[in-house]
Structures are given as structure tokens and as C-alpha cells.
């Protein structure tokens, strides 16, 4: 039986980076396709249907931000941005547009490989102890189906990226319990403690979730800020316990 090889689209205008990543990622078992600019990236994406995109920010024709925006209109594919050293604005902008993670240039190929493995693993279903056996949780007009990894607000399906869903699943699975940003990075992104340098990746993903789920994102009622700690999901009272104190 032939194993499915996960396909990665590498987008970078530097031929040397494309060659290095194509060689290394192929050696560890991925199917790799490449693109040299933003327009080619979109065309290749639609033809190749990759499982993950590694996307440089600075590119001709259409930059990484534009590509990320276009991809998010049609796909929830995981996106890892390659950003310039020290340019915090690059990272935040990419995350706000829908990227799942970033790696700072110049980067170690091993670090990128670790980020790819972690993101691909996290977008798959992960079990969480506080989720009922049915896998379905209803909170007011929000319905979360952890088996199908789908969220509905009323009758409308809300599109979440894989990392957004994994973050939501973590918070819901232990509702009422605050998580620090470092804990979230470790649980959802698989960051080791020494990598917990820039926790804004969590803040941006929380902001994106609130924008999609809350009636008033500026005054959230579902995903709450734990002052001095991080974030928590409002405590979910199991059916039958509503009247218990």
C-alpha cells in the first residue's frame, strides 16, 4: 500500500533557498513543489493542492501578504511565513492575514523542518480530555464539532484554519481554566520553552478567533483574558448541572 506523501509548496524568489528547501524536505519524505513569485505561487497552489505552504514575504509581482490573503479566501491550508530578521511588523501582519506560524530569516533549515512537522501535526485531530464523547459542544449559538473540526455560529459555518481550531479545542477542552501564552505555544504550536520569545503569535490568533466567534470582539464573552496570565474559555456547564452551584 502506497503511503500518502504530504506535499509542501515552497515560495521564495531566491533560487538558492528554493533549492536547499526542496532538497532537504524531499530527503525527509515530503513531496515538494516550488514557486519563484506570488503570481506563480497562486497558480502552483491551485494546480498542486499542497498540504502546507512555506511563504516568503518579500517577492516580486505579488508579495507574501497578498498571496496569504488570496489563499485565505479559498483555503484553510497551513501557511508558514518566512520573515525578515528583526522586522516584528512583518510577523504580525502575516499572522493577522491568516498565517499559522513564521520563521525568521536567516533561518536554520532544521528549525523550519521542525515548524513544518509541528504545524502539520497540530492541524490533525487531537484528543482533549474535556470534550464530550459525542465530540460536539454547544455554547449559546456556537456549535463546535471536534470530530469534523467544524464550527457553526447559528446555521452559518465559520471557517477556521487548522491552528485556529486546535487553539479553540485546547481552550474549550479545559474551559474555565486559564492558560499562559507560553503554555498555549507549547500545547498548540509545539514550541519548546526556550522558543517562547515572541508570544504575540498567540495574541493574534486569539484576536482572529474572537473576530470570527464573538458577537462583540472588543467585549468578548467566550474567549476571555485572564489578567496577568493569558487566556481562557468561559466555563462550560455540562448538561444537567446548570442548576448546581
PDB file of C-alpha atoms in Angstrom:
ATOM      1  CA  UNK A   1       0.000   0.000   0.000  1.00  0.00           C
ATOM      2  CA  UNK A   2       1.490   3.340  -1.016  1.00  0.00           C
ATOM      3  CA  UNK A   3       1.840   5.940   1.738  1.00  0.00           C
ATOM      4  CA  UNK A   4       0.494   9.405   1.081  1.00  0.00           C
ATOM      5  CA  UNK A   5       3.380  11.877   0.902  1.00  0.00           C
ATOM      6  CA  UNK A   6       2.447  15.275   2.285  1.00  0.00           C
ATOM      7  CA  UNK A   7       3.014  17.971  -0.324  1.00  0.00           C
ATOM      8  CA  UNK A   8       4.687  21.272   0.515  1.00  0.00           C
ATOM      9  CA  UNK A   9       4.717  24.388  -1.664  1.00  0.00           C
ATOM     10  CA  UNK A  10       7.879  26.473  -1.125  1.00  0.00           C
ATOM     11  CA  UNK A  11       7.553  30.070  -2.349  1.00  0.00           C
ATOM     12  CA  UNK A  12      10.684  32.236  -2.412  1.00  0.00           C
ATOM     13  CA  UNK A  13      12.270  34.456  -5.059  1.00  0.00           C
ATOM     14  CA  UNK A  14      15.769  33.302  -4.062  1.00  0.00           C
ATOM     15  CA  UNK A  15      16.651  30.248  -6.156  1.00  0.00           C
ATOM     16  CA  UNK A  16      19.249  29.074  -3.617  1.00  0.00           C
ATOM     17  CA  UNK A  17      16.642  28.911  -0.831  1.00  0.00           C
ATOM     18  CA  UNK A  18      14.190  27.060  -3.071  1.00  0.00           C
ATOM     19  CA  UNK A  19      16.892  24.519  -3.997  1.00  0.00           C
ATOM     20  CA  UNK A  20      18.029  23.951  -0.413  1.00  0.00           C
ATOM     21  CA  UNK A  21      14.497  23.516   0.916  1.00  0.00           C
ATOM     22  CA  UNK A  22      13.390  21.333  -1.987  1.00  0.00           C
ATOM     23  CA  UNK A  23      16.393  19.039  -1.445  1.00  0.00           C
ATOM     24  CA  UNK A  24      16.120  18.839   2.339  1.00  0.00           C
ATOM     25  CA  UNK A  25      12.338  18.452   2.510  1.00  0.00           C
ATOM     26  CA  UNK A  26      12.366  15.815  -0.220  1.00  0.00           C
ATOM     27  CA  UNK A  27      15.050  13.879   1.682  1.00  0.00           C
ATOM     28  CA  UNK A  28      12.845  13.655   4.789  1.00  0.00           C
ATOM     29  CA  UNK A  29       9.852  12.386   2.859  1.00  0.00           C
ATOM     30  CA  UNK A  30       7.830  15.344   1.591  1.00  0.00           C
ATOM     31  CA  UNK A  31       6.666  15.926  -1.968  1.00  0.00           C
ATOM     32  CA  UNK A  32       7.900  19.461  -2.788  1.00  0.00           C
ATOM     33  CA  UNK A  33       6.761  21.969  -5.406  1.00  0.00           C
ATOM     34  CA  UNK A  34       8.200  25.479  -5.713  1.00  0.00           C
ATOM     35  CA  UNK A  35       7.312  28.937  -6.999  1.00  0.00           C
ATOM     36  CA  UNK A  36       9.522  31.990  -7.539  1.00  0.00           C
ATOM     37  CA  UNK A  37       6.963  34.800  -7.160  1.00  0.00           C
ATOM     38  CA  UNK A  38       3.499  35.483  -5.822  1.00  0.00           C
ATOM     39  CA  UNK A  39       1.569  35.003  -9.029  1.00  0.00           C
ATOM     40  CA  UNK A  40       3.304  31.704  -9.750  1.00  0.00           C
ATOM     41  CA  UNK A  41       2.590  30.685  -6.150  1.00  0.00           C
ATOM     42  CA  UNK A  42      -1.168  31.039  -6.601  1.00  0.00           C
ATOM     43  CA  UNK A  43      -1.138  29.167  -9.899  1.00  0.00           C
ATOM     44  CA  UNK A  44       1.013  26.356  -8.467  1.00  0.00           C
ATOM     45  CA  UNK A  45      -1.147  26.156  -5.359  1.00  0.00           C
ATOM     46  CA  UNK A  46      -4.321  25.667  -7.383  1.00  0.00           C
ATOM     47  CA  UNK A  47      -2.718  23.018  -9.573  1.00  0.00           C
ATOM     48  CA  UNK A  48      -0.802  21.115  -6.878  1.00  0.00           C
ATOM     49  CA  UNK A  49      -3.196  21.373  -3.900  1.00  0.00           C
ATOM     50  CA  UNK A  50      -0.390  21.232  -1.274  1.00  0.00           C
ATOM     51  CA  UNK A  51      -0.816  20.281   2.401  1.00  0.00           C
ATOM     52  CA  UNK A  52       1.261  23.248   3.605  1.00  0.00           C
ATOM     53  CA  UNK A  53       2.763  26.447   2.156  1.00  0.00           C
ATOM     54  CA  UNK A  54       6.139  27.960   3.106  1.00  0.00           C
ATOM     55  CA  UNK A  55       5.787  31.577   2.005  1.00  0.00           C
ATOM     56  CA  UNK A  56       8.399  34.342   1.776  1.00  0.00           C
ATOM     57  CA  UNK A  57       7.194  37.892   2.438  1.00  0.00           C
ATOM     58  CA  UNK A  58       9.320  39.935   0.031  1.00  0.00           C
ATOM     59  CA  UNK A  59       8.697  38.771  -3.552  1.00  0.00           C
ATOM     60  CA  UNK A  60       8.117  40.295  -6.991  1.00  0.00           C
ATOM     61  CA  UNK A  61       4.714  40.593  -8.728  1.00  0.00           C
ATOM     62  CA  UNK A  62       2.734  39.780  -5.577  1.00  0.00           C
ATOM     63  CA  UNK A  63       4.269  39.761  -2.104  1.00  0.00           C
ATOM     64  CA  UNK A  64       3.698  37.129   0.583  1.00  0.00           C
ATOM     65  CA  UNK A  65       0.972  39.190   2.232  1.00  0.00           C
ATOM     66  CA  UNK A  66      -1.009  39.327  -0.997  1.00  0.00           C
ATOM     67  CA  UNK A  67      -0.559  35.596  -1.552  1.00  0.00           C
ATOM     68  CA  UNK A  68      -1.656  34.854   2.020  1.00  0.00           C
ATOM     69  CA  UNK A  69      -4.780  36.993   1.597  1.00  0.00           C
ATOM     70  CA  UNK A  70      -5.709  35.258  -1.651  1.00  0.00           C
ATOM     71  CA  UNK A  71      -5.112  31.789  -0.213  1.00  0.00           C
ATOM     72  CA  UNK A  72      -7.280  32.529   2.810  1.00  0.00           C
ATOM     73  CA  UNK A  73     -10.204  33.430   0.521  1.00  0.00           C
ATOM     74  CA  UNK A  74     -10.263  29.888  -0.829  1.00  0.00           C
ATOM     75  CA  UNK A  75      -8.372  27.609   1.558  1.00  0.00           C
ATOM     76  CA  UNK A  76      -7.502  26.882   5.185  1.00  0.00           C
ATOM     77  CA  UNK A  77      -4.154  25.334   4.185  1.00  0.00           C
ATOM     78  CA  UNK A  78      -1.442  25.811   6.848  1.00  0.00           C
ATOM     79  CA  UNK A  79       0.906  28.702   5.996  1.00  0.00           C
ATOM     80  CA  UNK A  80       4.349  29.339   7.488  1.00  0.00           C
ATOM     81  CA  UNK A  81       5.739  32.767   6.614  1.00  0.00           C
ATOM     82  CA  UNK A  82       9.441  33.495   6.133  1.00  0.00           C
ATOM     83  CA  UNK A  83      10.032  36.979   7.570  1.00  0.00           C
ATOM     84  CA  UNK A  84      12.980  39.369   7.796  1.00  0.00           C
ATOM     85  CA  UNK A  85      15.186  39.330  10.881  1.00  0.00           C
ATOM     86  CA  UNK A  86      14.006  41.819  13.495  1.00  0.00           C
ATOM     87  CA  UNK A  87      11.017  43.066  11.497  1.00  0.00           C
ATOM     88  CA  UNK A  88       8.236  42.492  14.027  1.00  0.00           C
ATOM     89  CA  UNK A  89       5.689  44.242  11.780  1.00  0.00           C
ATOM     90  CA  UNK A  90       6.263  41.561   9.111  1.00  0.00           C
ATOM     91  CA  UNK A  91       5.418  38.790  11.531  1.00  0.00           C
ATOM     92  CA  UNK A  92       2.312  40.424  12.983  1.00  0.00           C
ATOM     93  CA  UNK A  93       0.955  41.393   9.569  1.00  0.00           C
ATOM     94  CA  UNK A  94       1.404  37.861   8.252  1.00  0.00           C
ATOM     95  CA  UNK A  95      -0.344  36.366  11.276  1.00  0.00           C
ATOM     96  CA  UNK A  96      -3.208  38.844  11.038  1.00  0.00           C
ATOM     97  CA  UNK A  97      -3.723  37.903   7.388  1.00  0.00           C
ATOM     98  CA  UNK A  98      -4.085  34.235   8.327  1.00  0.00           C
ATOM     99  CA  UNK A  99      -0.605  32.700   8.530  1.00  0.00           C
ATOM    100  CA  UNK A 100      -0.271  29.926  11.116  1.00  0.00           C
ATOM    101  CA  UNK A 101       3.345  30.472  12.099  1.00  0.00           C
ATOM    102  CA  UNK A 102       6.534  32.191  10.992  1.00  0.00           C
ATOM    103  CA  UNK A 103      10.269  31.546  10.793  1.00  0.00           C
ATOM    104  CA  UNK A 104      12.726  34.439  10.858  1.00  0.00           C
ATOM    105  CA  UNK A 105      15.366  34.805   8.123  1.00  0.00           C
ATOM    106  CA  UNK A 106      18.183  33.867   8.143  1.00  0.00           C
ATOM    107  CA  UNK A 107      16.856  30.566   9.427  1.00  0.00           C
ATOM    108  CA  UNK A 108      18.175  27.110  10.112  1.00  0.00           C
ATOM    109  CA  UNK A 109      16.595  24.549   7.749  1.00  0.00           C
ATOM    110  CA  UNK A 110      16.265  22.265  10.789  1.00  0.00           C
ATOM    111  CA  UNK A 111      14.166  24.885  12.557  1.00  0.00           C
ATOM    112  CA  UNK A 112      11.860  25.200   9.553  1.00  0.00           C
ATOM    113  CA  UNK A 113      11.571  21.409   9.306  1.00  0.00           C
ATOM    114  CA  UNK A 114      10.557  21.306  12.973  1.00  0.00           C
ATOM    115  CA  UNK A 115       7.948  24.038  12.433  1.00  0.00           C
ATOM    116  CA  UNK A 116       6.534  22.168   9.400  1.00  0.00           C
ATOM    117  CA  UNK A 117       6.252  18.913  11.348  1.00  0.00           C
ATOM    118  CA  UNK A 118       4.597  20.661  14.263  1.00  0.00           C
ATOM    119  CA  UNK A 119       2.081  22.609  12.184  1.00  0.00           C
ATOM    120  CA  UNK A 120       1.106  19.565  10.128  1.00  0.00           C
ATOM    121  CA  UNK A 121       0.685  17.538  13.293  1.00  0.00           C
ATOM    122  CA  UNK A 122      -1.375  20.221  15.022  1.00  0.00           C
ATOM    123  CA  UNK A 123      -3.862  20.627  12.195  1.00  0.00           C
ATOM    124  CA  UNK A 124      -4.807  16.974  12.569  1.00  0.00           C
ATOM    125  CA  UNK A 125      -7.356  15.938  15.171  1.00  0.00           C
ATOM    126  CA  UNK A 126      -6.050  15.917  18.719  1.00  0.00           C
ATOM    127  CA  UNK A 127      -7.962  14.467  21.628  1.00  0.00           C
ATOM    128  CA  UNK A 128      -8.791  16.751  24.548  1.00  0.00           C
ATOM    129  CA  UNK A 129      -9.959  15.445  27.902  1.00  0.00           C
ATOM    130  CA  UNK A 130     -12.788  17.937  28.480  1.00  0.00           C
ATOM    131  CA  UNK A 131     -14.526  17.224  25.165  1.00  0.00           C
ATOM    132  CA  UNK A 132     -17.697  15.073  25.485  1.00  0.00           C
ATOM    133  CA  UNK A 133     -17.751  11.650  23.832  1.00  0.00           C
ATOM    134  CA  UNK A 134     -20.064  12.967  21.107  1.00  0.00           C
ATOM    135  CA  UNK A 135     -17.354  15.465  20.157  1.00  0.00           C
ATOM    136  CA  UNK A 136     -19.987  18.225  19.891  1.00  0.00           C
ATOM    137  CA  UNK A 137     -20.150  21.236  22.212  1.00  0.00           C
ATOM    138  CA  UNK A 138     -22.911  23.864  22.134  1.00  0.00           C
ATOM    139  CA  UNK A 139     -22.311  27.243  23.767  1.00  0.00           C
ATOM    140  CA  UNK A 140     -25.152  29.673  23.148  1.00  0.00           C
ATOM    141  CA  UNK A 141     -25.366  29.895  19.344  1.00  0.00           C
ATOM    142  CA  UNK A 142     -21.879  28.406  18.797  1.00  0.00           C
ATOM    143  CA  UNK A 143     -21.593  24.708  17.929  1.00  0.00           C
ATOM    144  CA  UNK A 144     -18.156  23.093  17.900  1.00  0.00           C
ATOM    145  CA  UNK A 145     -17.781  19.668  16.293  1.00  0.00           C
ATOM    146  CA  UNK A 146     -14.360  18.337  17.257  1.00  0.00           C
ATOM    147  CA  UNK A 147     -14.756  15.185  15.168  1.00  0.00           C
ATOM    148  CA  UNK A 148     -15.312  17.087  11.917  1.00  0.00           C
ATOM    149  CA  UNK A 149     -13.209  20.057  13.137  1.00  0.00           C
ATOM    150  CA  UNK A 150     -16.009  22.430  12.202  1.00  0.00           C
ATOM    151  CA  UNK A 151     -17.579  25.412  13.964  1.00  0.00           C
ATOM    152  CA  UNK A 152     -21.024  26.891  13.375  1.00  0.00           C
ATOM    153  CA  UNK A 153     -22.467  30.194  14.546  1.00  0.00           C
ATOM    154  CA  UNK A 154     -26.187  29.657  14.273  1.00  0.00           C
ATOM    155  CA  UNK A 155     -26.640  27.973  10.894  1.00  0.00           C
ATOM    156  CA  UNK A 156     -23.528  29.539   9.361  1.00  0.00           C
ATOM    157  CA  UNK A 157     -20.294  27.579   9.217  1.00  0.00           C
ATOM    158  CA  UNK A 158     -17.340  29.630  10.448  1.00  0.00           C
ATOM    159  CA  UNK A 159     -14.127  28.867   8.597  1.00  0.00           C
ATOM    160  CA  UNK A 160     -11.174  28.345  10.903  1.00  0.00           C
ATOM    161  CA  UNK A 161      -7.637  27.429   9.963  1.00  0.00           C
ATOM    162  CA  UNK A 162      -6.272  24.225  11.452  1.00  0.00           C
ATOM    163  CA  UNK A 163      -4.258  26.104  14.055  1.00  0.00           C
ATOM    164  CA  UNK A 164      -7.225  28.295  14.999  1.00  0.00           C
ATOM    165  CA  UNK A 165      -9.315  25.180  15.555  1.00  0.00           C
ATOM    166  CA  UNK A 166      -6.582  23.495  17.599  1.00  0.00           C
ATOM    167  CA  UNK A 167      -6.330  26.622  19.777  1.00  0.00           C
ATOM    168  CA  UNK A 168     -10.102  26.724  20.251  1.00  0.00           C
ATOM    169  CA  UNK A 169     -10.187  22.985  21.018  1.00  0.00           C
ATOM    170  CA  UNK A 170      -7.493  23.400  23.678  1.00  0.00           C
ATOM    171  CA  UNK A 171      -9.331  26.250  25.423  1.00  0.00           C
ATOM    172  CA  UNK A 172     -12.755  24.587  25.206  1.00  0.00           C
ATOM    173  CA  UNK A 173     -11.427  21.219  26.375  1.00  0.00           C
ATOM    174  CA  UNK A 174     -10.344  22.809  29.650  1.00  0.00           C
ATOM    175  CA  UNK A 175     -12.936  25.572  29.843  1.00  0.00           C
ATOM    176  CA  UNK A 176     -12.716  27.881  32.834  1.00  0.00           C
ATOM    177  CA  UNK A 177      -9.016  27.117  33.210  1.00  0.00           C
ATOM    178  CA  UNK A 178      -6.571  29.914  32.325  1.00  0.00           C
ATOM    179  CA  UNK A 179      -3.616  29.177  30.056  1.00  0.00           C
ATOM    180  CA  UNK A 180      -0.463  31.258  29.869  1.00  0.00           C
ATOM    181  CA  UNK A 181       0.743  32.256  26.431  1.00  0.00           C
ATOM    182  CA  UNK A 182       3.769  30.002  26.853  1.00  0.00           C
ATOM    183  CA  UNK A 183       1.532  27.026  27.691  1.00  0.00           C
ATOM    184  CA  UNK A 184      -0.567  27.708  24.596  1.00  0.00           C
ATOM    185  CA  UNK A 185       2.541  27.939  22.405  1.00  0.00           C
ATOM    186  CA  UNK A 186       3.746  24.621  23.760  1.00  0.00           C
ATOM    187  CA  UNK A 187       0.385  22.818  23.514  1.00  0.00           C
ATOM    188  CA  UNK A 188      -0.779  24.127  20.125  1.00  0.00           C
ATOM    189  CA  UNK A 189       2.362  25.150  18.245  1.00  0.00           C
ATOM    190  CA  UNK A 190       4.734  22.664  19.841  1.00  0.00           C
ATOM    191  CA  UNK A 191       7.242  25.354  20.778  1.00  0.00           C
ATOM    192  CA  UNK A 192       9.844  24.256  23.286  1.00  0.00           C
ATOM    193  CA  UNK A 193      10.144  26.561  26.342  1.00  0.00           C
ATOM    194  CA  UNK A 194      13.316  28.214  25.017  1.00  0.00           C
ATOM    195  CA  UNK A 195      11.430  29.271  21.854  1.00  0.00           C
ATOM    196  CA  UNK A 196       8.808  31.139  23.888  1.00  0.00           C
ATOM    197  CA  UNK A 197      10.270  34.504  22.941  1.00  0.00           C
ATOM    198  CA  UNK A 198       7.565  36.202  20.913  1.00  0.00           C
ATOM    199  CA  UNK A 199       4.165  35.294  22.344  1.00  0.00           C
ATOM    200  CA  UNK A 200       2.284  37.631  20.014  1.00  0.00           C
ATOM    201  CA  UNK A 201       1.561  34.678  17.740  1.00  0.00           C
ATOM    202  CA  UNK A 202      -0.934  33.655  20.458  1.00  0.00           C
ATOM    203  CA  UNK A 203      -2.416  37.143  20.819  1.00  0.00           C
ATOM    204  CA  UNK A 204      -3.005  37.455  17.090  1.00  0.00           C
ATOM    205  CA  UNK A 205      -4.661  34.026  16.841  1.00  0.00           C
ATOM    206  CA  UNK A 206      -6.884  34.839  19.845  1.00  0.00           C
ATOM    207  CA  UNK A 207      -7.850  38.106  18.142  1.00  0.00           C
ATOM    208  CA  UNK A 208      -8.700  36.230  14.933  1.00  0.00           C
ATOM    209  CA  UNK A 209     -10.822  33.694  16.836  1.00  0.00           C
ATOM    210  CA  UNK A 210     -12.687  36.453  18.665  1.00  0.00           C
ATOM    211  CA  UNK A 211     -13.386  38.256  15.397  1.00  0.00           C
ATOM    212  CA  UNK A 212     -14.942  35.086  13.984  1.00  0.00           C
ATOM    213  CA  UNK A 213     -16.855  33.833  17.042  1.00  0.00           C
ATOM    214  CA  UNK A 214     -17.740  36.724  19.327  1.00  0.00           C
ATOM    215  CA  UNK A 215     -20.780  38.970  18.783  1.00  0.00           C
ATOM    216  CA  UNK A 216     -18.653  41.885  20.012  1.00  0.00           C
ATOM    217  CA  UNK A 217     -14.936  41.018  19.705  1.00  0.00           C
ATOM    218  CA  UNK A 218     -13.950  44.122  21.691  1.00  0.00           C
ATOM    219  CA  UNK A 219     -16.043  42.857  24.623  1.00  0.00           C
ATOM    220  CA  UNK A 220     -15.581  39.071  24.423  1.00  0.00           C
ATOM    221  CA  UNK A 221     -17.866  36.696  26.312  1.00  0.00           C
ATOM    222  CA  UNK A 222     -16.457  33.355  25.117  1.00  0.00           C
ATOM    223  CA  UNK A 223     -12.671  33.720  24.937  1.00  0.00           C
ATOM    224  CA  UNK A 224     -11.680  35.725  27.972  1.00  0.00           C
ATOM    225  CA  UNK A 225      -8.440  37.383  29.013  1.00  0.00           C
ATOM    226  CA  UNK A 226      -7.012  36.006  32.262  1.00  0.00           C
ATOM    227  CA  UNK A 227      -5.406  39.119  33.685  1.00  0.00           C
ATOM    228  CA  UNK A 228      -1.712  38.612  34.280  1.00  0.00           C
ATOM    229  CA  UNK A 229      -1.851  35.069  32.897  1.00  0.00           C
ATOM    230  CA  UNK A 230      -3.132  34.614  29.355  1.00  0.00           C
ATOM    231  CA  UNK A 231      -6.492  33.374  28.117  1.00  0.00           C
ATOM    232  CA  UNK A 232      -9.362  31.064  28.999  1.00  0.00           C
ATOM    233  CA  UNK A 233     -12.680  29.949  27.552  1.00  0.00           C
ATOM    234  CA  UNK A 234     -15.764  30.694  29.650  1.00  0.00           C
ATOM    235  CA  UNK A 235     -16.602  27.719  31.859  1.00  0.00           C
ATOM    236  CA  UNK A 236     -18.913  25.319  30.037  1.00  0.00           C
ATOM    237  CA  UNK A 237     -21.515  23.860  32.364  1.00  0.00           C
ATOM    238  CA  UNK A 238     -22.291  20.234  31.385  1.00  0.00           C
ATOM    239  CA  UNK A 239     -25.990  19.456  30.669  1.00  0.00           C
ATOM    240  CA  UNK A 240     -27.825  18.639  33.860  1.00  0.00           C
ATOM    241  CA  UNK A 241     -25.529  20.756  36.040  1.00  0.00           C
ATOM    242  CA  UNK A 242     -26.954  24.143  35.109  1.00  0.00           C
ATOM    243  CA  UNK A 243     -28.818  24.467  38.396  1.00  0.00           C
ATOM    244  CA  UNK A 244     -25.960  23.233  40.562  1.00  0.00           C
ATOM    245  CA  UNK A 245     -23.706  25.694  42.327  1.00  0.00           C
TER     246      UNK A 245
END
